[in-house]
Structures are given as structure tokens and as C-alpha cells.
């Protein structure tokens, strides 16, 4: 009989036991407020007694990648026209795919909720398939179905599409980006650049929390998005300065 090898904790949301809070309601998607509208009061925050890495710099490509910074919490501003946000291109995209990127507790679900957006999420799909958002036995099925749902929306030419997942690594993001571009869609990243200690504190207050050990391993795996991956726009969301 073959002995099962011991595996380290899986820190990929597409296969591991992590997941996020299920929004209390699912309103119809709206055009997000992070489009090219400047918002005041944006600044980077440092959590007390925490080693913060050097400020990340995004190398904006000459052909027109867009970078924005937001501060948590903030109320949405008036959205810009999707066509105006892409006026650098000779041909407007068929639509937009927006990927959330960040640790559990970084504010992804709250960010979508404040904008009245109902994203595609693993929790949402677990509730539909298994009547239990905590069901973890079929992660491969959950995420393959989630990708099929996005594909169906792109075939139907839905203009705005949102994916609420941790999307920690370049590898995890690649399939979403490849699919979107194959349908002629523009891809945006919303990166939640929130200190690990802040995420850990928020996570402790959740009914369904992730173990601290897994959170720290996920933080080691998290890679900020870069334009070279295929993003036309990157929005960086940070917490307010506690001082």
C-alpha cells in the first residue's frame, strides 16, 4: 500500500481551503468607480511595528498602461465612460475583465460591495453548487466552472466582468488574462496592497478565518501585478495612514 506523502499547506485559492466572505446581497453589476477619475487623499500607509518593503514602482509601458492608487476606505466617485478610458487605442475593446488581487482580509469583497458590483467568486459558486460556501472538497471543479462562467459572459459580450479571488501569482492570473484577450477584452487589475498585519487582524475577526500560518505563506507567494502580464490598467488600493 502506498503511503500518502505529507503536503505543506496549499496557499492557492483555486485548490486550497481559503475562500472569502460571501456578500450579504448580490446587486446588479455597475460600471466601477475606479475608472479614470482622480480621487483625492490617496497615500500609502505603514502599519505600526511592521517592516514594510520599499515602495513598489510599476513600470508603465510607453504605449499607454494606466496606473492609479486608491485609499481605503473611500466612497466611489462618478464613473467615467468606458470608451473614454480607452481613447488611447484606435479600436475600443469589446469589454473589460477586472481581476482582484490580494490576501484574504485585504478588502476585496468590501471594495466590490461599495461599488454595487457582483463579481464571479468561488464562494458564490460554492453556494450555488453545494449550498455551502465552506465546501472545500471540489476546488478544481469550482474554479473550472468559474472560468466557464466567465467564458460564457464573454461569448454573450457582457461589457463588464469581475473576478473576486486572491489571484496571488502570475501563474494563477495567466488563464484569466489569456481568455479575456482571446475575446478582445481589456484586462484590469485591482491590487490590494494592504500590510499583512492589517489582513491578519481583519482575518481574526471573521467567522470563517484563515489560519495565520497559511496567511503568511500566502503573503510570501503574493506577486504584485505588472503591465507585462497583459494588464492595460492597474489600480492599487492601500489603507489610510493610521497617523
PDB file of C-alpha atoms in Angstrom:
ATOM      1  CA  UNK A   1       0.000   0.000   0.000  1.00  0.00           C
ATOM      2  CA  UNK A   2       1.379   3.385  -0.970  1.00  0.00           C
ATOM      3  CA  UNK A   3       1.854   5.798   1.868  1.00  0.00           C
ATOM      4  CA  UNK A   4       0.408   9.243   1.354  1.00  0.00           C
ATOM      5  CA  UNK A   5       3.046  11.919   1.471  1.00  0.00           C
ATOM      6  CA  UNK A   6       2.568  14.846   3.789  1.00  0.00           C
ATOM      7  CA  UNK A   7       1.990  18.067   1.939  1.00  0.00           C
ATOM      8  CA  UNK A   8       2.586  21.601   3.054  1.00  0.00           C
ATOM      9  CA  UNK A   9      -0.486  23.846   3.378  1.00  0.00           C
ATOM     10  CA  UNK A  10      -1.834  24.787  -0.037  1.00  0.00           C
ATOM     11  CA  UNK A  11      -1.930  28.555  -0.386  1.00  0.00           C
ATOM     12  CA  UNK A  12      -3.594  28.747  -3.791  1.00  0.00           C
ATOM     13  CA  UNK A  13      -7.229  29.776  -3.618  1.00  0.00           C
ATOM     14  CA  UNK A  14      -8.005  27.618  -6.644  1.00  0.00           C
ATOM     15  CA  UNK A  15      -7.007  24.464  -4.737  1.00  0.00           C
ATOM     16  CA  UNK A  16      -6.631  25.370  -1.056  1.00  0.00           C
ATOM     17  CA  UNK A  17      -9.047  25.844   1.799  1.00  0.00           C
ATOM     18  CA  UNK A  18      -9.192  29.566   1.882  1.00  0.00           C
ATOM     19  CA  UNK A  19     -12.168  31.470   0.366  1.00  0.00           C
ATOM     20  CA  UNK A  20     -13.664  34.781   1.328  1.00  0.00           C
ATOM     21  CA  UNK A  21     -16.763  36.227   2.906  1.00  0.00           C
ATOM     22  CA  UNK A  22     -19.932  35.852   0.911  1.00  0.00           C
ATOM     23  CA  UNK A  23     -21.549  39.253   0.232  1.00  0.00           C
ATOM     24  CA  UNK A  24     -24.886  39.659   2.011  1.00  0.00           C
ATOM     25  CA  UNK A  25     -26.565  40.550  -1.263  1.00  0.00           C
ATOM     26  CA  UNK A  26     -25.808  40.361  -4.952  1.00  0.00           C
ATOM     27  CA  UNK A  27     -26.913  43.587  -6.684  1.00  0.00           C
ATOM     28  CA  UNK A  28     -26.637  44.008 -10.419  1.00  0.00           C
ATOM     29  CA  UNK A  29     -23.120  44.924 -11.631  1.00  0.00           C
ATOM     30  CA  UNK A  30     -22.365  48.604 -12.228  1.00  0.00           C
ATOM     31  CA  UNK A  31     -19.550  50.306 -14.087  1.00  0.00           C
ATOM     32  CA  UNK A  32     -16.861  50.541 -11.363  1.00  0.00           C
ATOM     33  CA  UNK A  33     -15.883  53.892  -9.936  1.00  0.00           C
ATOM     34  CA  UNK A  34     -12.153  53.308 -10.212  1.00  0.00           C
ATOM     35  CA  UNK A  35     -12.149  54.268 -13.897  1.00  0.00           C
ATOM     36  CA  UNK A  36     -10.024  57.218 -14.921  1.00  0.00           C
ATOM     37  CA  UNK A  37     -11.485  59.606 -12.309  1.00  0.00           C
ATOM     38  CA  UNK A  38      -8.948  61.139  -9.946  1.00  0.00           C
ATOM     39  CA  UNK A  39      -9.735  60.649  -6.262  1.00  0.00           C
ATOM     40  CA  UNK A  40      -8.304  62.893  -3.520  1.00  0.00           C
ATOM     41  CA  UNK A  41      -6.449  61.845  -0.406  1.00  0.00           C
ATOM     42  CA  UNK A  42      -4.520  58.937  -1.815  1.00  0.00           C
ATOM     43  CA  UNK A  43      -1.484  57.941   0.175  1.00  0.00           C
ATOM     44  CA  UNK A  44       0.443  54.872   1.261  1.00  0.00           C
ATOM     45  CA  UNK A  45       0.134  53.673   4.830  1.00  0.00           C
ATOM     46  CA  UNK A  46       2.569  51.879   7.101  1.00  0.00           C
ATOM     47  CA  UNK A  47       1.227  49.616   9.809  1.00  0.00           C
ATOM     48  CA  UNK A  48       2.933  50.243  13.192  1.00  0.00           C
ATOM     49  CA  UNK A  49       5.868  47.997  14.147  1.00  0.00           C
ATOM     50  CA  UNK A  50       5.848  46.354  10.730  1.00  0.00           C
ATOM     51  CA  UNK A  51       8.619  46.019   8.211  1.00  0.00           C
ATOM     52  CA  UNK A  52       7.293  47.437   5.007  1.00  0.00           C
ATOM     53  CA  UNK A  53       9.081  46.694   1.744  1.00  0.00           C
ATOM     54  CA  UNK A  54      10.364  49.507  -0.380  1.00  0.00           C
ATOM     55  CA  UNK A  55       7.597  51.312  -2.226  1.00  0.00           C
ATOM     56  CA  UNK A  56       6.656  49.305  -5.294  1.00  0.00           C
ATOM     57  CA  UNK A  57       7.123  51.016  -8.616  1.00  0.00           C
ATOM     58  CA  UNK A  58       5.127  49.973 -11.659  1.00  0.00           C
ATOM     59  CA  UNK A  59       6.915  50.381 -14.959  1.00  0.00           C
ATOM     60  CA  UNK A  60       4.183  51.926 -17.065  1.00  0.00           C
ATOM     61  CA  UNK A  61       4.646  50.969 -20.735  1.00  0.00           C
ATOM     62  CA  UNK A  62       5.051  53.740 -23.269  1.00  0.00           C
ATOM     63  CA  UNK A  63       2.017  52.583 -25.256  1.00  0.00           C
ATOM     64  CA  UNK A  64      -0.345  53.701 -22.535  1.00  0.00           C
ATOM     65  CA  UNK A  65      -0.786  51.445 -19.498  1.00  0.00           C
ATOM     66  CA  UNK A  66      -2.678  53.212 -16.716  1.00  0.00           C
ATOM     67  CA  UNK A  67      -1.813  53.206 -13.014  1.00  0.00           C
ATOM     68  CA  UNK A  68      -3.996  54.545 -10.208  1.00  0.00           C
ATOM     69  CA  UNK A  69      -3.798  54.496  -6.417  1.00  0.00           C
ATOM     70  CA  UNK A  70      -6.800  54.412  -4.061  1.00  0.00           C
ATOM     71  CA  UNK A  71      -7.025  54.641  -0.293  1.00  0.00           C
ATOM     72  CA  UNK A  72      -9.291  52.504   1.924  1.00  0.00           C
ATOM     73  CA  UNK A  73     -11.957  53.356   2.861  1.00  0.00           C
ATOM     74  CA  UNK A  74     -13.396  55.756   0.336  1.00  0.00           C
ATOM     75  CA  UNK A  75     -16.732  56.304  -1.324  1.00  0.00           C
ATOM     76  CA  UNK A  76     -16.949  55.718  -5.048  1.00  0.00           C
ATOM     77  CA  UNK A  77     -16.687  58.671  -7.372  1.00  0.00           C
ATOM     78  CA  UNK A  78     -18.627  59.195 -10.576  1.00  0.00           C
ATOM     79  CA  UNK A  79     -17.630  56.596 -13.183  1.00  0.00           C
ATOM     80  CA  UNK A  80     -16.011  57.540 -16.437  1.00  0.00           C
ATOM     81  CA  UNK A  81     -17.131  56.332 -19.793  1.00  0.00           C
ATOM     82  CA  UNK A  82     -15.521  53.013 -20.824  1.00  0.00           C
ATOM     83  CA  UNK A  83     -14.906  54.405 -24.288  1.00  0.00           C
ATOM     84  CA  UNK A  84     -13.151  57.473 -22.852  1.00  0.00           C
ATOM     85  CA  UNK A  85     -10.960  55.265 -20.681  1.00  0.00           C
ATOM     86  CA  UNK A  86      -9.621  53.551 -23.790  1.00  0.00           C
ATOM     87  CA  UNK A  87      -9.262  56.520 -26.125  1.00  0.00           C
ATOM     88  CA  UNK A  88      -5.537  55.784 -26.468  1.00  0.00           C
ATOM     89  CA  UNK A  89      -6.466  52.778 -28.641  1.00  0.00           C
ATOM     90  CA  UNK A  90      -7.550  53.002 -32.260  1.00  0.00           C
ATOM     91  CA  UNK A  91     -10.103  50.270 -31.592  1.00  0.00           C
ATOM     92  CA  UNK A  92     -12.237  50.160 -28.444  1.00  0.00           C
ATOM     93  CA  UNK A  93     -12.214  46.811 -26.609  1.00  0.00           C
ATOM     94  CA  UNK A  94     -15.322  44.639 -26.617  1.00  0.00           C
ATOM     95  CA  UNK A  95     -15.429  44.951 -22.855  1.00  0.00           C
ATOM     96  CA  UNK A  96     -13.439  44.663 -19.647  1.00  0.00           C
ATOM     97  CA  UNK A  97     -12.328  41.902 -17.290  1.00  0.00           C
ATOM     98  CA  UNK A  98     -11.324  43.136 -13.833  1.00  0.00           C
ATOM     99  CA  UNK A  99      -9.216  40.855 -11.615  1.00  0.00           C
ATOM    100  CA  UNK A 100      -8.996  41.477  -7.879  1.00  0.00           C
ATOM    101  CA  UNK A 101      -5.585  40.581  -6.430  1.00  0.00           C
ATOM    102  CA  UNK A 102      -4.899  40.405  -2.708  1.00  0.00           C
ATOM    103  CA  UNK A 103      -4.782  38.422   0.505  1.00  0.00           C
ATOM    104  CA  UNK A 104      -7.868  37.397   2.481  1.00  0.00           C
ATOM    105  CA  UNK A 105      -8.796  40.384   4.611  1.00  0.00           C
ATOM    106  CA  UNK A 106      -7.296  42.920   2.218  1.00  0.00           C
ATOM    107  CA  UNK A 107     -10.718  44.397   1.411  1.00  0.00           C
ATOM    108  CA  UNK A 108     -11.623  42.849  -1.945  1.00  0.00           C
ATOM    109  CA  UNK A 109     -15.211  41.900  -1.088  1.00  0.00           C
ATOM    110  CA  UNK A 110     -15.781  45.282   0.589  1.00  0.00           C
ATOM    111  CA  UNK A 111     -14.360  47.090  -2.447  1.00  0.00           C
ATOM    112  CA  UNK A 112     -16.828  45.341  -4.757  1.00  0.00           C
ATOM    113  CA  UNK A 113     -19.712  45.846  -2.331  1.00  0.00           C
ATOM    114  CA  UNK A 114     -19.150  49.603  -2.058  1.00  0.00           C
ATOM    115  CA  UNK A 115     -19.480  49.828  -5.833  1.00  0.00           C
ATOM    116  CA  UNK A 116     -22.580  47.669  -6.139  1.00  0.00           C
ATOM    117  CA  UNK A 117     -20.676  45.038  -8.127  1.00  0.00           C
ATOM    118  CA  UNK A 118     -21.476  41.312  -8.085  1.00  0.00           C
ATOM    119  CA  UNK A 119     -18.231  39.556  -9.059  1.00  0.00           C
ATOM    120  CA  UNK A 120     -17.667  35.980 -10.063  1.00  0.00           C
ATOM    121  CA  UNK A 121     -16.310  34.369  -6.889  1.00  0.00           C
ATOM    122  CA  UNK A 122     -15.560  30.906  -5.550  1.00  0.00           C
ATOM    123  CA  UNK A 123     -17.798  31.478  -2.516  1.00  0.00           C
ATOM    124  CA  UNK A 124     -20.691  32.495  -4.735  1.00  0.00           C
ATOM    125  CA  UNK A 125     -20.249  29.356  -6.831  1.00  0.00           C
ATOM    126  CA  UNK A 126     -19.932  27.017  -3.828  1.00  0.00           C
ATOM    127  CA  UNK A 127     -23.228  28.362  -2.568  1.00  0.00           C
ATOM    128  CA  UNK A 128     -24.863  27.660  -5.929  1.00  0.00           C
ATOM    129  CA  UNK A 129     -23.370  24.195  -6.443  1.00  0.00           C
ATOM    130  CA  UNK A 130     -23.248  22.788  -2.910  1.00  0.00           C
ATOM    131  CA  UNK A 131     -25.457  25.108  -0.801  1.00  0.00           C
ATOM    132  CA  UNK A 132     -22.385  25.657   1.366  1.00  0.00           C
ATOM    133  CA  UNK A 133     -19.787  28.399   0.817  1.00  0.00           C
ATOM    134  CA  UNK A 134     -17.332  26.451   3.003  1.00  0.00           C
ATOM    135  CA  UNK A 135     -17.371  23.274   0.896  1.00  0.00           C
ATOM    136  CA  UNK A 136     -13.712  22.603   0.010  1.00  0.00           C
ATOM    137  CA  UNK A 137     -13.692  19.108  -1.498  1.00  0.00           C
ATOM    138  CA  UNK A 138     -14.177  20.148  -5.120  1.00  0.00           C
ATOM    139  CA  UNK A 139     -11.857  23.113  -5.625  1.00  0.00           C
ATOM    140  CA  UNK A 140     -10.806  22.052  -9.121  1.00  0.00           C
ATOM    141  CA  UNK A 141     -14.452  21.777 -10.157  1.00  0.00           C
ATOM    142  CA  UNK A 142     -15.268  25.138  -8.585  1.00  0.00           C
ATOM    143  CA  UNK A 143     -12.572  27.049 -10.442  1.00  0.00           C
ATOM    144  CA  UNK A 144     -13.008  25.278 -13.774  1.00  0.00           C
ATOM    145  CA  UNK A 145     -16.726  26.160 -13.558  1.00  0.00           C
ATOM    146  CA  UNK A 146     -15.837  29.732 -12.617  1.00  0.00           C
ATOM    147  CA  UNK A 147     -13.696  30.055 -15.728  1.00  0.00           C
ATOM    148  CA  UNK A 148     -16.525  28.573 -17.809  1.00  0.00           C
ATOM    149  CA  UNK A 149     -18.879  31.202 -16.400  1.00  0.00           C
ATOM    150  CA  UNK A 150     -16.511  33.990 -17.414  1.00  0.00           C
ATOM    151  CA  UNK A 151     -16.172  32.457 -20.865  1.00  0.00           C
ATOM    152  CA  UNK A 152     -19.968  32.361 -21.198  1.00  0.00           C
ATOM    153  CA  UNK A 153     -20.165  36.054 -20.263  1.00  0.00           C
ATOM    154  CA  UNK A 154     -17.530  36.903 -22.866  1.00  0.00           C
ATOM    155  CA  UNK A 155     -19.363  34.908 -25.540  1.00  0.00           C
ATOM    156  CA  UNK A 156     -22.504  36.840 -24.596  1.00  0.00           C
ATOM    157  CA  UNK A 157     -20.494  40.072 -24.940  1.00  0.00           C
ATOM    158  CA  UNK A 158     -21.179  41.268 -21.420  1.00  0.00           C
ATOM    159  CA  UNK A 159     -19.261  44.543 -21.171  1.00  0.00           C
ATOM    160  CA  UNK A 160     -18.068  44.376 -17.531  1.00  0.00           C
ATOM    161  CA  UNK A 161     -16.810  41.227 -15.830  1.00  0.00           C
ATOM    162  CA  UNK A 162     -15.262  40.948 -12.365  1.00  0.00           C
ATOM    163  CA  UNK A 163     -13.323  38.109 -10.747  1.00  0.00           C
ATOM    164  CA  UNK A 164     -13.069  38.112  -6.941  1.00  0.00           C
ATOM    165  CA  UNK A 165     -10.214  35.764  -5.992  1.00  0.00           C
ATOM    166  CA  UNK A 166      -6.807  36.061  -4.358  1.00  0.00           C
ATOM    167  CA  UNK A 167      -5.008  35.640  -7.727  1.00  0.00           C
ATOM    168  CA  UNK A 168      -1.702  35.600  -5.864  1.00  0.00           C
ATOM    169  CA  UNK A 169       0.715  34.556  -8.586  1.00  0.00           C
ATOM    170  CA  UNK A 170       1.389  35.322 -12.228  1.00  0.00           C
ATOM    171  CA  UNK A 171       0.510  31.705 -12.996  1.00  0.00           C
ATOM    172  CA  UNK A 172      -2.927  31.968 -11.348  1.00  0.00           C
ATOM    173  CA  UNK A 173      -3.720  35.152 -13.253  1.00  0.00           C
ATOM    174  CA  UNK A 174      -2.491  33.943 -16.642  1.00  0.00           C
ATOM    175  CA  UNK A 175      -5.567  31.869 -17.565  1.00  0.00           C
ATOM    176  CA  UNK A 176      -7.971  34.741 -16.863  1.00  0.00           C
ATOM    177  CA  UNK A 177      -5.864  37.178 -18.890  1.00  0.00           C
ATOM    178  CA  UNK A 178      -5.411  34.789 -21.809  1.00  0.00           C
ATOM    179  CA  UNK A 179      -9.137  34.078 -22.011  1.00  0.00           C
ATOM    180  CA  UNK A 180     -10.101  37.748 -21.850  1.00  0.00           C
ATOM    181  CA  UNK A 181      -7.665  38.788 -24.569  1.00  0.00           C
ATOM    182  CA  UNK A 182      -8.710  35.916 -26.844  1.00  0.00           C
ATOM    183  CA  UNK A 183     -12.185  37.519 -26.884  1.00  0.00           C
ATOM    184  CA  UNK A 184     -10.834  41.029 -27.464  1.00  0.00           C
ATOM    185  CA  UNK A 185     -11.427  42.237 -23.892  1.00  0.00           C
ATOM    186  CA  UNK A 186      -9.237  44.680 -21.974  1.00  0.00           C
ATOM    187  CA  UNK A 187      -7.914  43.383 -18.646  1.00  0.00           C
ATOM    188  CA  UNK A 188      -7.627  45.498 -15.484  1.00  0.00           C
ATOM    189  CA  UNK A 189      -6.020  44.574 -12.162  1.00  0.00           C
ATOM    190  CA  UNK A 190      -7.145  45.909  -8.794  1.00  0.00           C
ATOM    191  CA  UNK A 191      -4.242  45.171  -6.440  1.00  0.00           C
ATOM    192  CA  UNK A 192      -4.920  45.394  -2.708  1.00  0.00           C
ATOM    193  CA  UNK A 193      -1.529  46.472  -1.383  1.00  0.00           C
ATOM    194  CA  UNK A 194      -2.520  46.071   2.268  1.00  0.00           C
ATOM    195  CA  UNK A 195       0.026  45.211   5.005  1.00  0.00           C
ATOM    196  CA  UNK A 196      -0.037  41.600   6.135  1.00  0.00           C
ATOM    197  CA  UNK A 197      -0.581  42.597   9.780  1.00  0.00           C
ATOM    198  CA  UNK A 198      -3.721  44.525   8.786  1.00  0.00           C
ATOM    199  CA  UNK A 199      -5.025  41.495   6.866  1.00  0.00           C
ATOM    200  CA  UNK A 200      -4.261  39.217   9.832  1.00  0.00           C
ATOM    201  CA  UNK A 201      -6.153  41.491  12.220  1.00  0.00           C
ATOM    202  CA  UNK A 202      -9.182  41.643   9.943  1.00  0.00           C
ATOM    203  CA  UNK A 203      -8.995  37.874   9.402  1.00  0.00           C
ATOM    204  CA  UNK A 204      -9.121  37.193  13.149  1.00  0.00           C
ATOM    205  CA  UNK A 205     -12.468  38.983  13.360  1.00  0.00           C
ATOM    206  CA  UNK A 206     -14.089  36.839  10.663  1.00  0.00           C
ATOM    207  CA  UNK A 207     -16.461  33.960  11.326  1.00  0.00           C
ATOM    208  CA  UNK A 208     -14.546  31.942   8.709  1.00  0.00           C
ATOM    209  CA  UNK A 209     -10.921  32.820   9.258  1.00  0.00           C
ATOM    210  CA  UNK A 210      -7.780  31.507   7.586  1.00  0.00           C
ATOM    211  CA  UNK A 211      -5.005  30.189   9.834  1.00  0.00           C
ATOM    212  CA  UNK A 212      -2.172  32.636  10.444  1.00  0.00           C
ATOM    213  CA  UNK A 213       0.378  30.142   9.120  1.00  0.00           C
ATOM    214  CA  UNK A 214      -1.477  29.845   5.805  1.00  0.00           C
ATOM    215  CA  UNK A 215      -1.890  33.624   5.609  1.00  0.00           C
ATOM    216  CA  UNK A 216       1.851  34.153   5.985  1.00  0.00           C
ATOM    217  CA  UNK A 217       2.622  31.552   3.318  1.00  0.00           C
ATOM    218  CA  UNK A 218       0.139  33.263   1.001  1.00  0.00           C
ATOM    219  CA  UNK A 219       1.839  36.611   1.645  1.00  0.00           C
ATOM    220  CA  UNK A 220       5.155  35.087   0.567  1.00  0.00           C
ATOM    221  CA  UNK A 221       3.518  33.871  -2.633  1.00  0.00           C
ATOM    222  CA  UNK A 222       1.771  37.155  -3.483  1.00  0.00           C
ATOM    223  CA  UNK A 223       3.269  38.896  -6.510  1.00  0.00           C
ATOM    224  CA  UNK A 224       2.094  42.404  -7.442  1.00  0.00           C
ATOM    225  CA  UNK A 225       0.639  42.660 -10.953  1.00  0.00           C
ATOM    226  CA  UNK A 226       2.752  44.205 -13.701  1.00  0.00           C
ATOM    227  CA  UNK A 227       1.762  45.520 -17.108  1.00  0.00           C
ATOM    228  CA  UNK A 228       3.930  42.896 -18.802  1.00  0.00           C
ATOM    229  CA  UNK A 229       1.369  40.257 -17.766  1.00  0.00           C
ATOM    230  CA  UNK A 230      -1.127  41.852 -20.140  1.00  0.00           C
ATOM    231  CA  UNK A 231      -2.937  44.365 -17.922  1.00  0.00           C
ATOM    232  CA  UNK A 232      -3.975  47.624 -19.566  1.00  0.00           C
ATOM    233  CA  UNK A 233      -4.694  49.222 -16.203  1.00  0.00           C
ATOM    234  CA  UNK A 234      -3.558  48.594 -12.624  1.00  0.00           C
ATOM    235  CA  UNK A 235      -5.350  50.175  -9.670  1.00  0.00           C
ATOM    236  CA  UNK A 236      -3.502  49.964  -6.346  1.00  0.00           C
ATOM    237  CA  UNK A 237      -5.677  50.070  -3.214  1.00  0.00           C
ATOM    238  CA  UNK A 238      -3.964  50.945   0.084  1.00  0.00           C
ATOM    239  CA  UNK A 239      -5.090  51.627   3.644  1.00  0.00           C
ATOM    240  CA  UNK A 240      -5.175  55.076   5.155  1.00  0.00           C
ATOM    241  CA  UNK A 241      -2.194  56.202   7.175  1.00  0.00           C
ATOM    242  CA  UNK A 242      -3.060  55.385  10.815  1.00  0.00           C
ATOM    243  CA  UNK A 243      -1.423  58.623  11.920  1.00  0.00           C
TER     244      UNK A 243
END
